[in-house]
Short mmCIF file of C-alpha atoms in Angstrom, two decimals:
data_model
loop_
_atom_site.label_atom_id
_atom_site.label_comp_id
_atom_site.label_asym_id
_atom_site.label_seq_id
_atom_site.Cartn_x
_atom_site.Cartn_y
_atom_site.Cartn_z
CA UNK A 1 120.60 91.80 183.98
CA UNK A 2 123.76 90.12 183.12
CA UNK A 3 125.42 90.32 179.75
CA UNK A 4 126.22 86.94 178.08
CA UNK A 5 129.51 85.74 178.93
CA UNK A 6 129.79 87.74 182.38
CA UNK A 7 129.22 86.70 185.94
CA UNK A 8 126.97 89.44 187.65
CA UNK A 9 127.15 89.23 191.55
CA UNK A 10 125.35 92.24 192.09
CA UNK A 11 122.04 90.40 192.21
CA UNK A 12 123.10 88.25 195.00
CA UNK A 13 122.74 89.19 198.61
CA UNK A 14 125.88 90.69 200.28
CA UNK A 15 127.81 88.46 202.48
CA UNK A 16 129.93 89.63 205.43
CA UNK A 17 133.45 90.03 204.59
CA UNK A 18 136.39 88.83 206.79
CA UNK A 19 139.94 89.19 206.48
CA UNK A 20 139.46 91.96 203.95
CA UNK A 21 140.64 95.69 205.07
CA UNK A 22 140.74 98.08 202.39
CA UNK A 23 142.86 101.21 203.33
CA UNK A 24 143.45 99.85 206.76
CA UNK A 25 139.84 99.52 207.59
CA UNK A 26 139.40 96.50 210.19
CA UNK A 27 136.29 95.11 211.58
CA UNK A 28 133.28 93.47 210.18
CA UNK A 29 131.15 94.85 207.69
CA UNK A 30 128.12 95.28 210.01
CA UNK A 31 130.22 97.92 212.11
CA UNK A 32 131.74 99.65 208.95
CA UNK A 33 128.25 100.06 207.54
CA UNK A 34 127.33 102.68 210.39
CA UNK A 35 130.28 104.52 209.71
CA UNK A 36 130.04 107.65 207.17
CA UNK A 37 131.73 106.94 203.63
CA UNK A 38 132.23 103.21 203.88
CA UNK A 39 128.89 101.84 202.45
CA UNK A 40 130.15 102.06 198.87
CA UNK A 41 133.16 100.28 198.99
CA UNK A 42 131.55 97.30 200.37
CA UNK A 43 129.48 97.04 197.19
CA UNK A 44 132.25 97.73 194.55
CA UNK A 45 134.62 95.01 195.74
CA UNK A 46 132.71 91.93 194.23
CA UNK A 47 132.25 93.54 190.85
CA UNK A 48 135.86 94.47 190.54
CA UNK A 49 136.97 91.03 191.78
CA UNK A 50 135.11 89.18 188.94
CA UNK A 51 135.51 91.64 186.02
CA UNK A 52 137.99 89.17 184.59
CA UNK A 53 135.23 86.75 183.68
CA UNK A 54 134.30 88.83 180.62
CA UNK A 55 135.71 87.62 177.20
CA UNK A 56 137.34 90.39 175.25
CA UNK A 57 137.55 88.34 171.77
CA UNK A 58 134.86 86.45 170.02
CA UNK A 59 135.08 82.89 169.28
CA UNK A 60 135.49 81.58 165.52
CA UNK A 61 134.05 78.30 164.56
CA UNK A 62 135.60 76.05 161.92
CA UNK A 63 134.37 77.35 158.44
CA UNK A 64 131.99 75.37 156.43
CA UNK A 65 132.53 74.67 152.85
CA UNK A 66 129.63 74.69 150.52
CA UNK A 67 129.59 73.77 146.70
CA UNK A 68 127.16 76.42 145.49
CA UNK A 69 126.83 75.31 141.91
CA UNK A 70 128.54 75.73 138.25
CA UNK A 71 129.47 78.98 137.09
CA UNK A 72 131.54 80.19 134.05
CA UNK A 73 132.65 76.52 133.22
CA UNK A 74 133.82 76.28 137.09
CA UNK A 75 132.62 75.54 140.40
CA UNK A 76 131.41 78.36 142.88
CA UNK A 77 132.74 77.50 146.45
CA UNK A 78 131.43 79.27 149.59
CA UNK A 79 133.09 79.51 152.85
CA UNK A 80 130.69 80.19 155.87
CA UNK A 81 131.60 80.76 159.62
CA UNK A 82 129.83 81.91 162.70
CA UNK A 83 131.82 84.20 164.98
CA UNK A 84 131.28 86.54 167.90
CA UNK A 85 132.51 90.13 168.17
CA UNK A 86 135.71 89.77 166.32
CA UNK A 87 137.05 91.03 163.20
CA UNK A 88 138.32 88.56 160.70
CA UNK A 89 139.82 87.98 157.25
CA UNK A 90 138.67 85.20 155.02
CA UNK A 91 141.51 83.65 152.91
CA UNK A 92 141.40 81.06 150.07
CA UNK A 93 144.52 78.72 149.90
CA UNK A 94 145.33 76.09 147.32
CA UNK A 95 146.83 72.89 148.00
CA UNK A 96 150.36 74.21 148.30
CA UNK A 97 149.30 76.88 150.74
CA UNK A 98 149.50 79.70 148.35
CA UNK A 99 146.99 82.49 148.60
CA UNK A 100 144.48 82.26 145.78
CA UNK A 101 142.01 85.05 147.24
CA UNK A 102 143.87 87.90 145.51
CA UNK A 103 143.16 90.44 148.18
CA UNK A 104 142.16 89.31 151.79
CA UNK A 105 138.29 89.72 152.46
CA UNK A 106 137.65 91.54 155.41
CA UNK A 107 134.49 91.40 157.41
CA UNK A 108 133.05 93.78 160.03
CA UNK A 109 131.79 92.90 163.50
CA UNK A 110 128.14 92.21 162.49
CA UNK A 111 126.69 88.90 161.27
CA UNK A 112 128.63 85.80 159.97
CA UNK A 113 131.94 85.56 158.24
CA UNK A 114 131.71 84.40 154.66
CA UNK A 115 133.25 84.50 151.13
CA UNK A 116 133.15 82.64 147.80
CA UNK A 117 135.42 81.72 145.16
CA UNK A 118 134.97 80.24 141.57
CA UNK A 119 137.48 77.34 141.05
CA UNK A 120 138.38 76.57 137.45
CA UNK A 121 139.25 73.28 135.83
CA UNK A 122 142.85 72.72 136.22
CA UNK A 123 143.35 74.94 139.22
CA UNK A 124 144.25 72.12 141.79
CA UNK A 125 142.09 69.51 143.47
CA UNK A 126 142.50 70.73 147.01
CA UNK A 127 141.35 74.31 148.37
CA UNK A 128 141.35 75.48 151.85
CA UNK A 129 139.23 78.38 153.55
CA UNK A 130 141.10 80.12 156.32
CA UNK A 131 139.55 82.51 158.75
CA UNK A 132 141.94 84.59 160.72
CA UNK A 133 140.96 86.54 163.94
CA UNK A 134 142.69 89.87 163.69
CA UNK A 135 142.24 90.40 167.46
CA UNK A 136 143.12 86.97 168.87
CA UNK A 137 145.81 86.25 166.36
CA UNK A 138 144.05 82.82 165.83
CA UNK A 139 142.88 81.18 162.71
CA UNK A 140 140.83 78.25 161.78
CA UNK A 141 140.61 76.29 158.47
CA UNK A 142 138.70 73.79 156.46
CA UNK A 143 139.86 72.01 153.26
CA UNK A 144 137.89 70.17 150.62
CA UNK A 145 139.28 68.12 147.72
CA UNK A 146 137.50 68.50 144.34
CA UNK A 147 138.05 65.91 141.68
CA UNK A 148 138.06 67.02 137.94
CA UNK A 149 135.12 64.88 137.29
CA UNK A 150 132.89 67.53 139.06
CA UNK A 151 133.87 70.26 136.79
CA UNK A 152 131.66 70.67 133.68
CA UNK A 153 133.17 69.16 130.52
CA UNK A 154 132.55 69.92 126.85
CA UNK A 155 132.25 66.86 124.80
CA UNK A 156 134.79 66.35 122.06
CA UNK A 157 131.83 65.93 119.60
CA UNK A 158 130.41 69.24 120.48
CA UNK A 159 132.57 71.40 118.24
CA UNK A 160 131.99 69.17 115.36
CA UNK A 161 128.10 69.13 116.04
CA UNK A 162 128.09 72.76 116.26
CA UNK A 163 129.94 73.22 112.92
CA UNK A 164 127.39 70.80 111.39
CA UNK A 165 124.64 72.49 112.88
CA UNK A 166 125.78 75.92 111.65
CA UNK A 167 126.63 74.39 108.06
CA UNK A 168 123.14 72.68 108.08
CA UNK A 169 121.57 76.18 108.91
CA UNK A 170 123.63 77.66 106.20
CA UNK A 171 122.43 75.24 103.66
CA UNK A 172 118.85 75.69 104.59
CA UNK A 173 119.36 79.46 104.37
CA UNK A 174 121.17 79.17 101.02
CA UNK A 175 118.17 76.99 99.64
CA UNK A 176 115.58 79.22 100.86
CA UNK A 177 117.56 82.12 99.28
CA UNK A 178 117.80 80.24 96.04
CA UNK A 179 114.14 79.34 96.08
CA UNK A 180 113.16 82.95 96.57
CA UNK A 181 115.64 83.89 93.77
CA UNK A 182 114.13 81.17 91.60
CA UNK A 183 110.50 81.88 92.45
CA UNK A 184 111.24 85.80 91.85
CA UNK A 185 112.78 84.63 88.33
CA UNK A 186 109.91 82.45 87.72
CA UNK A 187 107.37 85.28 88.46
CA UNK A 188 109.09 87.62 86.43
CA UNK A 189 109.22 85.10 83.63
CA UNK A 190 105.35 84.31 84.24
CA UNK A 191 104.76 88.16 84.12
CA UNK A 192 106.95 88.58 80.98
CA UNK A 193 104.99 85.76 79.36
CA UNK A 194 101.65 87.17 80.29
CA UNK A 195 102.80 90.62 79.07
CA UNK A 196 103.86 89.16 75.74
CA UNK A 197 100.68 87.26 75.54
CA UNK A 198 98.47 90.36 76.19
CA UNK A 199 100.63 92.14 73.42
CA UNK A 200 100.44 89.43 71.11
CA UNK A 201 96.68 89.16 71.66
CA UNK A 202 96.23 92.75 71.31
CA UNK A 203 98.29 92.87 68.32
CA UNK A 204 96.49 89.55 66.83
CA UNK A 205 93.03 91.60 67.61
CA UNK A 206 94.38 94.73 65.71
CA UNK A 207 95.65 92.56 62.81
CA UNK A 208 92.21 90.72 62.61
CA UNK A 209 90.60 94.27 62.66
CA UNK A 210 92.87 95.52 60.02
CA UNK A 211 92.21 92.34 57.91
CA UNK A 212 88.59 92.33 58.35
CA UNK A 213 88.72 96.13 57.18
CA UNK A 214 90.73 95.12 53.97
CA UNK A 215 88.50 92.16 53.36
CA UNK A 216 85.61 94.56 53.66
CA UNK A 217 87.23 97.23 51.30
CA UNK A 218 87.98 94.44 48.94
CA UNK A 219 84.65 93.03 48.79
CA UNK A 220 83.20 96.69 48.54
CA UNK A 221 85.38 97.28 45.55
CA UNK A 222 83.20 94.79 43.76
CA UNK A 223 79.96 96.78 44.20
CA UNK A 224 77.17 96.32 41.48
CA UNK A 225 73.71 98.07 41.22
CA UNK A 226 70.58 95.99 41.92
CA UNK A 227 67.06 96.95 41.08
CA UNK A 228 63.90 95.07 42.36
CA UNK A 229 61.80 93.16 39.88
CA UNK A 230 58.25 94.13 39.84
CA UNK A 231 57.31 90.86 37.98
CA UNK A 232 59.03 88.72 40.74
CA UNK A 233 57.50 89.89 43.91
CA UNK A 234 54.86 89.00 46.43
CA UNK A 235 51.26 90.54 46.14
CA UNK A 236 51.53 91.84 49.74
CA UNK A 237 54.90 93.57 48.95
CA UNK A 238 55.11 97.08 47.43
CA UNK A 239 58.02 98.47 45.99
CA UNK A 240 58.89 102.38 45.85
CA UNK A 241 62.14 104.87 45.34
CA UNK A 242 62.72 103.52 41.73
CA UNK A 243 62.19 99.98 42.72
CA UNK A 244 64.97 100.19 45.23
CA UNK A 245 62.89 99.79 48.60
CA UNK A 246 60.35 97.17 49.33
CA UNK A 247 57.91 96.80 52.19
CA UNK A 248 55.12 94.75 53.46
CA UNK A 249 51.61 95.61 53.75
CA UNK A 250 50.50 92.69 55.84
CA UNK A 251 49.29 93.42 59.42
CA UNK A 252 51.03 90.09 60.71
CA UNK A 253 53.97 87.96 59.54
CA UNK A 254 53.26 85.91 56.67
CA UNK A 255 54.25 82.14 56.43
CA UNK A 256 55.81 81.11 54.33
CA UNK A 257 57.67 84.44 54.06
CA UNK A 258 56.99 86.68 50.98
CA UNK A 259 59.96 87.76 48.76
CA UNK A 260 60.89 89.93 45.98
CA UNK A 261 63.83 89.28 43.62
CA UNK A 262 66.33 91.42 41.79
CA UNK A 263 66.35 91.70 38.17
CA UNK A 264 70.15 91.29 37.96
CA UNK A 265 71.59 87.60 38.31
CA UNK A 266 75.18 86.42 38.69
CA UNK A 267 76.70 83.08 37.41
CA UNK A 268 80.35 83.90 38.04
CA UNK A 269 82.87 86.28 39.68
CA UNK A 270 82.47 88.60 42.59
CA UNK A 271 79.67 90.84 43.42
CA UNK A 272 78.80 93.22 46.36
CA UNK A 273 75.73 95.08 47.28
CA UNK A 274 74.44 96.82 50.61
CA UNK A 275 71.13 96.86 52.06
CA UNK A 276 69.55 99.21 54.63
CA UNK A 277 67.73 96.99 57.30
CA UNK A 278 67.43 99.83 59.72
CA UNK A 279 65.88 98.59 62.97
CA UNK A 280 63.28 96.30 61.15
CA UNK A 281 62.76 92.72 62.34
CA UNK A 282 61.51 89.45 60.89
CA UNK A 283 63.39 90.06 57.59
CA UNK A 284 65.59 87.74 55.44
CA UNK A 285 67.76 88.47 52.33
CA UNK A 286 70.40 86.35 50.37
CA UNK A 287 70.67 84.66 47.03
CA UNK A 288 68.89 81.76 45.37
CA UNK A 289 69.08 79.41 42.36
CA UNK A 290 67.50 80.14 39.06
CA UNK A 291 65.35 76.81 39.55
CA UNK A 292 63.95 78.47 42.89
CA UNK A 293 63.16 81.50 41.05
CA UNK A 294 61.04 79.87 38.50
CA UNK A 295 59.11 77.94 41.09
CA UNK A 296 58.44 81.15 43.37
CA UNK A 297 56.96 82.59 40.31
CA UNK A 298 54.55 79.71 39.95
CA UNK A 299 53.89 79.51 43.67
CA UNK A 300 53.20 83.28 44.40
CA UNK A 301 56.65 84.37 45.32
CA UNK A 302 56.73 82.79 48.80
CA UNK A 303 60.04 81.41 49.94
CA UNK A 304 60.07 77.46 50.25
CA UNK A 305 60.57 75.86 53.33
CA UNK A 306 63.12 73.67 51.73
CA UNK A 307 66.43 75.79 51.57
CA UNK A 308 68.63 73.47 49.46
CA UNK A 309 69.45 76.12 46.85
CA UNK A 310 68.69 79.20 49.15
CA UNK A 311 71.64 80.91 51.17
CA UNK A 312 70.37 83.75 53.36
CA UNK A 313 70.69 85.79 56.70
CA UNK A 314 67.72 86.55 58.66
CA UNK A 315 66.90 88.98 61.71
CA UNK A 316 64.21 88.03 64.16
CA UNK A 317 63.63 88.96 67.93
CA UNK A 318 66.61 91.09 68.02
CA UNK A 319 69.09 88.53 66.59
CA UNK A 320 70.85 87.79 63.32
CA UNK A 321 70.20 84.07 62.58
CA UNK A 322 71.77 81.82 60.07
CA UNK A 323 71.73 78.08 59.62
CA UNK A 324 73.98 76.75 62.68
CA UNK A 325 72.65 79.06 65.35
CA UNK A 326 74.96 81.95 64.89
CA UNK A 327 73.59 85.26 66.10
CA UNK A 328 74.93 88.73 66.62
CA UNK A 329 73.49 92.36 67.52
CA UNK A 330 71.65 94.40 64.94
CA UNK A 331 73.43 96.68 62.63
CA UNK A 332 71.49 99.37 60.33
CA UNK A 333 73.26 98.52 57.05
CA UNK A 334 74.37 95.14 55.62
CA UNK A 335 76.96 94.35 52.97
CA UNK A 336 76.45 91.18 50.81
CA UNK A 337 79.49 89.75 49.10
CA UNK A 338 78.80 86.89 46.47
CA UNK A 339 82.06 85.47 45.69
CA UNK A 340 81.50 82.80 43.24
CA UNK A 341 85.09 82.09 42.70
CA UNK A 342 85.75 81.17 46.20
CA UNK A 343 82.11 79.74 46.69
CA UNK A 344 81.39 81.87 49.64
CA UNK A 345 78.45 84.16 50.52
CA UNK A 346 79.66 86.89 53.07
CA UNK A 347 77.75 89.49 55.28
CA UNK A 348 79.35 92.54 56.55
CA UNK A 349 78.62 95.35 59.15
CA UNK A 350 79.12 98.22 56.92
CA UNK A 351 79.39 100.78 59.78
CA UNK A 352 81.83 98.55 61.80
CA UNK A 353 83.54 97.43 58.54
CA UNK A 354 83.76 93.86 60.17
CA UNK A 355 82.78 90.60 59.00
CA UNK A 356 79.52 89.24 60.42
CA UNK A 357 79.46 85.81 58.73
CA UNK A 358 80.73 83.95 55.97
CA UNK A 359 78.72 80.90 54.58
CA UNK A 360 79.72 78.16 51.98
CA UNK A 361 78.07 78.39 48.65
CA UNK A 362 77.09 74.70 47.81
CA UNK A 363 75.23 75.32 44.64
CA UNK A 364 76.14 77.08 41.36
CA UNK A 365 74.41 78.40 38.25
CA UNK A 366 72.74 81.58 37.79
CA UNK A 367 71.93 83.02 41.14
CA UNK A 368 69.44 86.04 42.11
CA UNK A 369 69.54 88.24 45.06
CA UNK A 370 66.17 87.96 47.03
CA UNK A 371 64.71 90.22 49.76
CA UNK A 372 61.93 89.53 52.27
CA UNK A 373 61.01 92.24 54.65
CA UNK A 374 59.18 91.90 57.86
CA UNK A 375 55.44 92.79 58.69
CA UNK A 376 56.51 95.68 60.66
CA UNK A 377 56.31 98.22 57.68
CA UNK A 378 59.85 99.47 57.83
CA UNK A 379 61.04 97.41 54.94
CA UNK A 380 64.46 96.80 53.13
CA UNK A 381 66.20 99.29 50.89
CA UNK A 382 69.11 98.78 48.27
CA UNK A 383 71.75 101.41 49.04
CA UNK A 384 74.15 102.85 46.39
CA UNK A 385 77.85 102.08 46.97
CA UNK A 386 80.12 104.55 45.50
CA UNK A 387 79.07 104.97 41.91
CA UNK A 388 77.16 102.01 41.55
#
C-alpha cells in the first residue's frame, strides 16, 4: 500500500526496459531474466528512480486567529494552524514587528500548531501570529487589528458608585450597631427599672408589714378586760368560765341571731379586746349603740335586721364577711380595736399580727361590745391580753 505523498510503482506490471544496461548488461529483460543474479536488479530500478517524489518536509497553512474571550481586563487571542510532519515555532509580533511572545513556543511533531496570548489595553492595535517551519526554513503569518473599543472598559462612575455603595453599607452597619447598643442599653435600663420596682415592692411590702405590726402593737396597748352580762343574753345562750365564754345550745342556726352583751361600755377613747373564735362558724361580733341594747332587752336579745347602729364582723361558710363583700380566710383569735377618737372599728389577726379590716364608725355615744356564737356549739371566748 502506498504511503501518502509517494508514488508506488511496485504494484504496476513490469514493462520491458530498452536502452538501459546496468553494469554493462545488454539485451532485453526477457533474456536477462533467465540468467542467474539478474532478476532483482530489474525490480529495484523503478523504486530508486521515483524515490524523489516523497516530500521530506510538512506543509504549513496560514494560521487562523481566533478571539477566545475576555480575560483579566484583556482579550485572549488564539493562533491555530494545521501542519504535516514539521517542527514549528509559533511567534507573536506586534504592529512594529517586535516579538511579544517572550519565549518562542515550540511544538512537537504531533497534532496541530497553536498558541494563545492575552492582549492588554494600550498594547497596540495590530498583532500577528507567525509560524516558522524549522526544517524548511519557511514561515507563514496572519495579522489582525483590534480597536480599543473591543477591550473591556471601566465606567468613570464605577469607582464613585463603589465608594457610595461601601459608604452606604458602612452607614447601615453603623446604624445596626447603634440600634443594638441602644437596644442593649434599653434592655439594661428596663431590667434595672424592673429590679428597682421589685425591690421597691419588696420594701413596700416589708414596710406595710412593719407598719401593720406597729398598728397592732399600738392597738394592743389599749387592752381592756371584758365580762359577759348574764342579764343581757339570749335564752339559748349559755355562759361559763367566769362569764368569759358563750355558746349556743340550739341545734340549728337561729334567725335572727341570738346575742350577749358585755357589761362594759365605752363612750370615748381607745379600747382593745381579743376573742377566741377557734374554727367555729356562723358567729358574729362587734359593737352596738346603747339604744339597740335597750331594744334587744325588750325583744329577747336577738340581733335586729336593721344594722344602722350596729357594726360587726361575721364568719360563715369558711369566710369572714363584712358589709361591702370583703372576705378572708379564718384565724383562731381576733383582736377588736374600738377607736372612738378616729371613729374606726378595726379587726386584727392576732397570730399574724396583721390588719384584717377597718370599718368607719358612723354613730357615737355609749357603745357595748356584743357576741353572737354559731349553732355548732364551739362558742366564743374572751381572752386576756397582757395583764387585762
